[in-house]
XYZ file of C-alpha atoms in Angstrom:
569
model
C 43.729 77.131 15.216
C 46.827 75.639 16.870
C 49.238 73.443 14.884
C 48.449 70.499 17.127
C 44.713 70.595 16.379
C 45.361 71.190 12.675
C 47.636 68.150 12.554
C 44.991 66.039 14.349
C 42.279 67.064 11.905
C 44.409 66.544 8.809
C 45.695 63.141 9.996
C 42.179 61.995 10.949
C 40.734 63.046 7.579
C 43.578 61.254 5.801
C 42.912 58.093 7.804
C 39.148 58.263 7.111
C 39.666 58.871 3.384
C 42.084 55.948 3.113
C 39.743 53.608 5.017
C 36.729 54.686 2.888
C 38.710 54.219 -0.316
C 39.887 50.782 0.747
C 36.332 49.789 1.706
C 35.001 50.825 -1.712
C 37.766 48.899 -3.461
C 37.028 45.806 -1.335
C 33.290 46.059 -2.076
C 33.892 46.201 -5.822
C 35.974 43.049 -5.635
C 33.432 40.186 -5.871
C 35.797 37.666 -4.317
C 34.573 35.767 -1.253
C 37.836 36.591 0.628
C 37.900 38.756 3.759
C 37.896 42.460 2.874
C 41.303 42.999 4.533
C 42.757 40.590 1.978
C 41.116 42.333 -0.955
C 43.034 45.665 -0.415
C 46.714 46.699 -0.658
C 48.765 46.366 2.495
C 50.646 49.770 2.314
C 47.529 52.003 2.210
C 46.053 49.972 5.040
C 49.159 50.532 7.210
C 49.131 54.221 6.231
C 45.537 54.611 7.324
C 46.417 53.111 10.710
C 49.437 55.414 11.130
C 47.444 58.535 10.171
C 44.852 57.523 12.731
C 47.520 57.154 15.416
C 49.012 60.568 14.536
C 45.589 62.181 14.869
C 45.056 60.503 18.226
C 48.529 61.569 19.404
C 47.965 65.228 18.387
C 44.624 65.320 20.187
C 46.286 63.797 23.246
C 49.034 66.475 23.270
C 46.533 69.306 22.842
C 43.907 68.377 25.332
C 45.827 66.239 27.832
C 49.094 68.188 27.993
C 48.015 71.608 26.650
C 50.657 71.577 23.897
C 49.257 73.906 21.232
C 52.342 73.653 18.991
C 53.630 70.187 20.048
C 55.673 71.745 22.861
C 54.887 70.807 26.411
C 54.337 73.527 29.003
C 56.984 74.327 31.579
C 56.876 72.096 34.588
C 55.340 69.224 32.722
C 56.459 65.878 34.032
C 56.446 64.285 30.546
C 59.350 64.590 28.113
C 58.758 65.116 24.396
C 61.228 62.352 23.730
C 59.178 59.938 25.800
C 56.009 61.020 24.002
C 57.695 60.627 20.595
C 59.020 57.214 21.571
C 55.582 56.250 22.726
C 54.124 57.396 19.411
C 56.694 55.435 17.428
C 56.146 52.345 19.560
C 52.421 52.646 19.174
C 52.734 53.043 15.410
C 54.973 50.037 15.125
C 52.662 48.025 17.367
C 49.671 48.962 15.245
C 51.486 48.113 12.033
C 52.583 44.793 13.498
C 49.023 44.043 14.606
C 47.737 44.774 11.107
C 50.405 42.557 9.601
C 49.633 39.732 12.057
C 45.907 40.041 11.411
C 46.477 39.947 7.693
C 48.793 36.937 8.041
C 46.134 35.175 10.090
C 43.504 35.932 7.478
C 45.834 34.716 4.750
C 46.308 31.460 6.672
C 42.553 31.021 7.073
C 42.005 31.745 3.397
C 44.578 29.149 2.448
C 42.839 26.639 4.729
C 39.492 27.469 3.175
C 40.932 27.091 -0.289
C 42.451 23.752 0.692
C 39.112 22.578 2.077
C 37.301 23.733 -1.042
C 39.887 21.981 -3.132
C 39.405 18.768 -1.127
C 35.638 19.099 -1.445
C 35.907 19.690 -5.157
C 38.205 16.701 -5.419
C 35.699 14.550 -3.517
C 32.823 15.834 -5.648
C 34.834 15.192 -8.780
C 35.586 11.693 -7.560
C 31.917 11.100 -6.854
C 30.982 12.547 -10.206
C 33.518 10.342 -11.948
C 32.269 7.367 -9.945
C 28.657 8.202 -10.817
C 29.599 8.428 -14.481
C 31.346 5.060 -14.198
C 28.254 3.575 -12.535
C 26.022 4.940 -15.292
C 28.317 3.519 -17.942
C 28.314 0.126 -16.226
C 24.533 0.343 -15.886
C 24.129 1.077 -19.605
C 26.340 -1.855 -20.571
C 24.427 -4.171 -18.192
C 21.072 -3.051 -19.601
C 22.356 -3.690 -23.103
C 23.286 -7.227 -22.068
C 19.899 -7.672 -20.392
C 18.149 -6.886 -23.668
C 20.267 -9.279 -25.739
C 18.762 -12.167 -27.686
C 20.907 -14.862 -26.064
C 19.855 -16.104 -22.644
C 23.477 -16.331 -21.420
C 23.977 -12.626 -22.160
C 20.777 -11.667 -20.340
C 21.817 -13.673 -17.284
C 25.218 -11.948 -17.323
C 23.471 -8.571 -17.548
C 21.250 -9.456 -14.581
C 24.328 -10.385 -12.507
C 25.983 -7.083 -13.393
C 22.917 -5.054 -12.430
C 22.567 -6.894 -9.121
C 26.236 -6.314 -8.276
C 25.962 -2.692 -9.354
C 22.977 -2.151 -7.034
C 25.098 -3.353 -4.095
C 27.843 -0.811 -4.889
C 25.632 2.081 -6.005
C 23.349 3.271 -3.170
C 21.870 6.093 -5.246
C 21.116 3.740 -8.119
C 19.652 0.748 -6.250
C 16.103 1.819 -7.094
C 17.085 2.226 -10.735
C 18.581 -1.263 -10.757
C 15.448 -2.756 -9.190
C 13.182 -0.946 -11.652
C 15.030 -2.232 -14.694
C 15.041 -5.803 -13.358
C 11.292 -5.696 -12.704
C 10.771 -4.134 -16.106
C 12.669 -7.060 -17.623
C 10.472 -9.544 -15.739
C 7.419 -7.607 -16.906
C 8.650 -7.831 -20.487
C 9.058 -11.618 -20.198
C 5.454 -11.876 -19.004
C 4.089 -9.556 -21.704
C 5.873 -11.319 -24.572
C 4.728 -14.764 -23.371
C 8.321 -15.965 -23.534
C 7.528 -18.761 -21.062
C 4.969 -20.203 -23.437
C 7.351 -20.377 -26.405
C 7.967 -23.940 -27.492
C 11.711 -23.640 -27.923
C 14.931 -24.495 -26.153
C 15.253 -20.860 -25.048
C 12.428 -21.267 -22.556
C 14.815 -22.977 -20.117
C 17.089 -19.947 -20.212
C 14.108 -17.660 -19.576
C 13.196 -19.694 -16.497
C 16.786 -19.424 -15.272
C 16.624 -15.653 -15.674
C 13.377 -15.419 -13.742
C 14.645 -17.555 -10.880
C 17.945 -15.690 -10.647
C 16.372 -12.229 -10.575
C 13.527 -13.188 -8.240
C 15.741 -14.950 -5.693
C 18.367 -12.199 -5.659
C 15.850 -9.346 -5.431
C 14.005 -10.897 -2.482
C 17.325 -11.732 -0.811
C 18.187 -8.040 -0.922
C 14.818 -7.138 0.578
C 15.327 -9.376 3.610
C 16.665 -7.963 6.862
C 19.834 -10.096 6.720
C 20.599 -9.400 3.062
C 22.435 -6.540 1.317
C 20.649 -3.296 2.146
C 18.888 -1.823 -0.872
C 17.147 1.426 0.025
C 14.319 0.956 -2.462
C 10.563 1.187 -2.710
C 9.679 -2.415 -3.492
C 6.383 -4.213 -3.767
C 5.058 -3.530 -7.273
C 5.422 -6.911 -8.961
C 2.268 -6.563 -11.041
C 2.261 -8.263 -14.458
C 5.734 -9.738 -13.913
C 7.023 -13.275 -14.281
C 8.442 -14.497 -10.948
C 9.867 -17.622 -9.400
C 8.686 -18.652 -5.918
C 7.707 -15.676 -3.759
C 8.626 -16.283 -0.110
C 8.320 -13.253 2.168
C 9.531 -15.024 5.303
C 11.956 -12.739 7.188
C 11.503 -9.871 4.762
C 11.416 -6.234 5.802
C 7.712 -5.268 5.925
C 6.649 -3.958 2.530
C 4.358 -0.952 2.242
C 2.512 -2.782 -0.517
C 2.616 -6.069 -2.379
C 1.082 -5.925 -5.833
C 0.925 -9.287 -7.628
C -1.968 -8.488 -9.939
C -1.834 -10.507 -13.153
C 1.654 -11.752 -12.271
C 2.801 -15.270 -13.204
C 4.577 -17.102 -10.367
C 6.379 -20.275 -11.405
C 6.469 -21.677 -7.868
C 4.714 -21.068 -4.558
C 3.595 -17.832 -2.916
C 4.079 -17.573 0.869
C 2.919 -14.399 2.631
C 3.400 -14.723 6.415
C 1.827 -12.408 8.978
C 3.339 -8.924 9.129
C 5.253 -9.176 5.855
C 3.169 -6.405 4.238
C 1.599 -3.340 5.846
C -1.351 -3.404 3.445
C -3.342 -6.309 2.064
C -1.720 -7.898 -1.014
C -3.329 -7.282 -4.405
C -3.611 -10.589 -6.280
C -6.418 -10.143 -8.786
C -5.720 -12.272 -11.847
C -2.621 -13.890 -10.297
C -1.375 -17.028 -12.053
C 0.535 -19.361 -9.724
C 1.996 -22.721 -10.723
C 2.304 -23.781 -7.078
C 0.305 -23.100 -3.945
C -0.695 -19.887 -2.201
C -0.318 -19.608 1.597
C -1.403 -16.359 3.229
C -1.682 -15.498 6.922
C -4.069 -12.620 7.623
C -2.438 -9.592 9.265
C -4.094 -7.016 11.492
C -4.966 -3.797 9.692
C -5.619 -5.367 6.303
C -8.744 -4.187 4.477
C -10.242 -6.789 2.171
C -8.586 -9.333 -0.108
C -9.011 -9.549 -3.859
C -8.030 -12.842 -5.520
C -10.729 -12.650 -8.175
C -9.950 -14.486 -11.430
C -6.728 -15.877 -9.956
C -5.518 -19.244 -11.255
C -3.691 -21.323 -8.638
C -2.456 -24.742 -9.717
C -2.103 -25.926 -6.112
C -3.984 -25.226 -2.922
C -5.004 -21.831 -1.536
C -4.806 -21.322 2.227
C -5.938 -18.106 3.901
C -5.726 -18.374 7.682
C -6.198 -16.052 10.613
C -8.256 -15.359 13.698
C -10.671 -12.676 12.500
C -11.770 -11.785 8.974
C -13.117 -8.256 9.262
C -13.168 -7.270 5.596
C -14.571 -8.947 2.474
C -12.773 -11.550 0.406
C -13.446 -11.359 -3.313
C -12.610 -14.699 -4.921
C -15.000 -14.388 -7.845
C -13.919 -16.655 -10.685
C -11.047 -18.182 -8.681
C -9.474 -21.366 -10.076
C -7.633 -23.559 -7.565
C -7.005 -27.154 -6.598
C -8.424 -26.567 -3.104
C -9.341 -23.623 -0.915
C -9.152 -23.216 2.853
C -10.512 -20.095 4.586
C -9.626 -21.008 8.171
C -10.881 -18.271 10.520
C -12.372 -18.424 13.979
C -14.663 -15.497 13.169
C -15.794 -14.199 9.782
C -17.360 -10.743 10.014
C -17.406 -9.861 6.306
C -18.803 -11.239 3.073
C -17.069 -13.936 1.047
C -17.713 -13.599 -2.699
C -16.977 -16.744 -4.698
C -19.400 -16.738 -7.598
C -18.243 -18.803 -10.614
C -15.256 -20.147 -8.655
C -13.871 -23.517 -9.772
C -12.308 -25.579 -6.959
C -11.159 -29.021 -8.068
C -11.142 -30.541 -4.596
C -12.312 -29.394 -1.153
C -13.615 -25.918 -0.395
C -13.408 -25.382 3.373
C -14.870 -22.246 4.960
C -14.343 -21.749 8.686
C -12.539 -24.067 11.059
C -14.085 -27.565 10.960
C -12.376 -28.578 14.195
C -13.040 -25.485 16.333
C -16.005 -24.008 14.482
C -16.494 -20.513 13.126
C -18.831 -17.634 13.954
C -20.264 -15.652 11.060
C -21.363 -12.030 11.457
C -23.509 -10.718 14.300
C -27.204 -10.746 15.068
C -27.597 -7.240 13.646
C -25.080 -7.515 10.830
C -25.223 -10.902 9.082
C -22.688 -11.772 6.413
C -23.078 -13.575 3.106
C -21.146 -16.402 1.496
C -21.926 -16.281 -2.210
C -21.136 -19.462 -4.156
C -23.629 -19.236 -7.005
C -22.524 -20.914 -10.243
C -19.390 -22.262 -8.540
C -18.102 -25.826 -8.598
C -16.156 -27.905 -6.100
C -15.665 -31.486 -5.063
C -16.921 -30.892 -1.514
C -18.027 -27.756 0.305
C -17.226 -28.136 3.999
C -18.824 -25.652 6.395
C -19.039 -27.584 9.651
C -19.805 -26.318 13.157
C -20.658 -22.841 11.956
C -22.201 -20.755 14.735
C -24.716 -18.273 13.372
C -24.051 -19.446 9.853
C -23.949 -16.931 7.029
C -26.534 -16.127 4.428
C -25.509 -18.889 2.033
C -26.055 -18.672 -1.731
C -25.511 -21.998 -3.523
C -27.666 -21.378 -6.564
C -26.574 -23.411 -9.594
C -23.471 -24.623 -7.745
C -22.072 -28.107 -8.391
C -20.523 -30.375 -5.777
C -21.079 -32.232 -2.526
C -22.140 -30.108 0.467
C -21.391 -30.822 4.124
C -23.129 -28.466 6.596
C -22.930 -30.800 9.591
C -23.535 -29.300 13.049
C -23.918 -25.793 11.643
C -26.621 -23.312 12.609
C -28.113 -20.960 10.011
C -30.207 -18.043 11.222
C -30.671 -16.687 7.706
C -31.697 -18.144 4.385
C -29.759 -20.853 2.606
C -30.588 -20.681 -1.101
C -29.533 -23.860 -2.896
C -31.819 -23.513 -5.899
C -30.694 -25.808 -8.720
C -27.758 -26.999 -6.656
C -26.249 -30.168 -8.122
C -25.288 -32.046 -4.944
C -25.751 -35.491 -6.405
C -22.330 -36.549 -5.105
C -23.289 -35.925 -1.465
C -25.371 -33.816 0.918
C -24.895 -33.927 4.691
C -27.125 -31.918 7.036
C -26.231 -34.011 10.067
C -27.039 -32.084 13.273
C -27.629 -28.856 11.340
C -30.199 -26.246 12.325
C -32.009 -23.974 9.873
C -33.851 -21.024 11.401
C -34.163 -19.189 8.110
C -35.567 -20.430 4.792
C -33.936 -23.494 3.261
C -34.497 -23.423 -0.502
C -33.754 -26.507 -2.610
C -35.948 -25.696 -5.609
C -34.707 -27.645 -8.602
C -31.795 -29.091 -6.632
C -30.248 -32.479 -7.377
C -29.700 -34.449 -4.187
C -28.297 -37.946 -3.662
C -30.454 -40.957 -2.901
C -29.152 -40.920 0.664
C -29.094 -37.671 2.622
C -27.746 -37.559 6.192
C -30.625 -35.875 8.071
C -29.903 -37.223 11.540
C -30.520 -34.533 14.165
C -31.452 -31.850 11.633
C -33.740 -29.079 12.951
C -36.013 -27.143 10.592
C -37.885 -24.008 11.609
C -41.293 -23.093 10.183
C -39.568 -20.761 7.709
C -37.247 -23.558 6.590
C -40.165 -25.978 6.160
C -42.178 -23.410 4.217
C -39.265 -22.944 1.842
C -38.833 -26.695 1.395
C -42.546 -27.195 0.753
C -42.449 -24.592 -2.013
C -39.384 -26.245 -3.548
C -39.426 -29.017 -6.092
C -36.617 -31.531 -5.676
C -36.294 -35.296 -5.243
C -36.947 -36.678 -1.769
C -38.627 -33.472 -0.639
C -41.113 -35.407 1.457
C -38.274 -37.381 3.005
C -36.548 -34.182 4.087
C -39.733 -32.623 5.424
C -41.130 -35.699 7.119
C -44.618 -36.432 5.729
C -47.438 -35.167 7.919
C -45.071 -33.799 10.605
C -45.342 -30.145 9.646
C -48.287 -27.897 10.194
C -46.700 -25.023 8.342
C -48.015 -24.048 4.946
C -46.554 -21.870 2.269
C -47.851 -18.407 1.644
C -50.742 -18.028 -0.759
C -49.898 -17.702 -4.414
C -52.779 -15.208 -4.838
C -50.645 -12.427 -3.354
C -50.006 -10.446 -6.552
C -48.756 -7.212 -5.036
C -45.937 -5.360 -6.825
C -42.332 -5.373 -5.640
C -42.114 -1.709 -4.523
C -38.444 -1.683 -3.645
C -38.088 2.031 -4.455
C -40.674 2.994 -1.807
C -38.901 0.782 0.700
C -35.553 2.477 0.052
C -36.777 6.075 -0.131
C -36.521 6.705 3.653
C -32.898 5.513 3.551
C -31.607 7.532 0.593
C -30.062 10.251 2.763
C -28.131 7.665 4.782
C -26.778 5.597 1.872
C -23.821 6.551 -0.254
C -24.166 7.364 -3.941
C -22.178 4.315 -5.056
C -24.255 1.974 -2.886
C -27.504 3.469 -4.192
C -26.412 3.082 -7.797
C -25.476 -0.569 -7.251
C -28.790 -1.237 -5.495
C -30.868 0.448 -8.185
C -29.176 -1.484 -10.970
C -29.612 -4.850 -9.237
C -33.149 -4.250 -7.956
C -34.247 -3.015 -11.393
C -32.976 -6.247 -12.927
C -34.871 -8.299 -10.333
C -38.033 -6.277 -10.973
C -37.714 -6.801 -14.721
C -37.622 -10.587 -14.203
C -40.124 -10.730 -11.326
C -41.971 -14.098 -11.114
C -45.722 -13.999 -10.711
C -45.638 -15.947 -7.468
C -42.638 -14.147 -5.937
C -44.312 -13.568 -2.509
C -44.709 -17.330 -2.109
C -41.083 -18.131 -2.940
C -38.624 -17.986 -0.007
C -35.891 -18.264 -2.641
C -36.865 -14.777 -3.790
C -35.898 -13.357 -0.379
C -32.574 -15.152 -0.551
C -31.988 -13.817 -4.054
C -32.713 -10.216 -3.029
C -30.490 -10.463 0.067
C -27.667 -11.881 -2.049
C -27.901 -8.964 -4.460
C -27.818 -6.506 -1.548
C -24.658 -8.193 -0.267
C -23.066 -7.956 -3.708
C -23.976 -4.274 -3.994
C -22.555 -3.524 -0.537
C -19.339 -5.351 -1.355
C -18.871 -3.588 -4.691
C -19.570 -0.142 -3.187
C -17.629 -0.830 0.023
C -20.717 0.220 1.991
C -20.730 0.234 5.831
C -22.293 -2.753 7.579
C -24.955 -0.508 9.157
C -26.128 0.710 5.731
C -26.211 -2.827 4.397
C -28.252 -4.022 7.385
C -30.721 -1.115 7.046
C -31.353 -1.955 3.377
C -31.749 -5.657 4.151
C -34.253 -4.920 6.920
C -36.308 -2.581 4.719
C -36.469 -5.005 1.794
C -37.143 -7.995 4.025
C -40.064 -6.143 5.625
C -41.421 -5.370 2.132
C -41.097 -8.961 0.914
C -42.526 -10.605 4.025
C -45.398 -8.105 4.438
C -48.610 -10.125 5.127
C -51.178 -10.330 2.358
C -53.938 -9.083 4.663
C -52.078 -5.819 5.235
C -51.739 -5.378 1.508
C -55.300 -6.192 0.579
C -56.564 -3.597 3.043
C -54.813 -0.709 1.202
């Protein structure tokens, strides 16, 4: 083997060994630096030079035929030139390595500087977060103090902190609402002491400032707001507020008014058990599903307005000064049993009129055991199935048309009853009702079903209402003693009805069956009672209108089945 080839092999092996050794050393170093920076500079330069020597020896052997580094005679190249070229190449390679390493060193310094800046920023944020937490703790301590002045100061600090602390705004809101919830739970407003004024000041401050921060033009708090249940609040005005995903006012105590304009909440507000010292104004928004103001206590008036009511309103046990349900069309049940309205109860739009339900899906307005000064339901087109059993108050149904039964059994309308221009296509039941000495009957129209119901009712001035000798209709025979087979009537529908609806129906129908009067087929009030219970069951189970109508049709067919068809069985 020629010296030139031997030199090439030895130099190449030396270069490979050095590079492999440096690579292993760099791999063992767990630093995140570039591998060229994790090895010594001298071995790296040596590896490059050994590689160049190997390349130069191979070039001399195979390009110039120099077996022992001596060029053949007649060669145009000089050994001096080749040596100079080798030296220049070696120096160039070493310089390139040095420049590359310098560049990597510069990048590493830049990366370290950036990491240092980032760590400084993170440390600053961490220190700031710690400072915020410390301020928050001190503010909470003030908020839980015994003195009202300290609690107000703590509320101010938390509100200011929420403006400066984006990540803690939700935490600030939660602790403020928790404080308002604590005031409500401890009945601090009811305490007969001088501190109650300070409590009211706290409530007003927190309520006003929280809602100001939820408005579009207020300080931006990125929070999930809307759960004000069981809190004590000042006036709640959602005008100009960013639309809330929910508004929960259940069992809350509002010291002022509640105003909920259209579009202020994406879902229907929850107000069951709400206590309000002022008035409640609510504008119905599209997309809402039902409204629950059951057992609410409103010191002032309640106004619920809109164009279309497509879902039920549950106002069972409501207490209010007055109530206005002003809709052009009501396509869902209104439940107001045991409600106490001190003044007027207006359902519909007395000026423009209101349409209730459809021919195939009637709706119910349930006012049994309720009281009011005057019930106004004027100009109702296709009036609802109306339940006024045991209600107390004057009733004005002027110019309204009722296709379905109106059950006013034991109604105490001694203060006034106006049926001026009204039309009753379904049964009109006044059994046991108290009516005034003067009843406005001008223009009233009674169908045969309405007359039959009146003839079977016992109430003062019955003959005056009927018109003696002007009706050829007669009530159904009292000898019809067939059983009330409601189970057989519902059996064909069991597959179509939901489990919850069936359970509600069975419970209510079983109670009716247990208290079934002997002469139930002759009492139109019985039909009204059954239909009212079906409406209650559908409302409680949130049953579809089609299911409710199917049950009503089946039970109505059972109740109104002629005696002759029964006696032939």
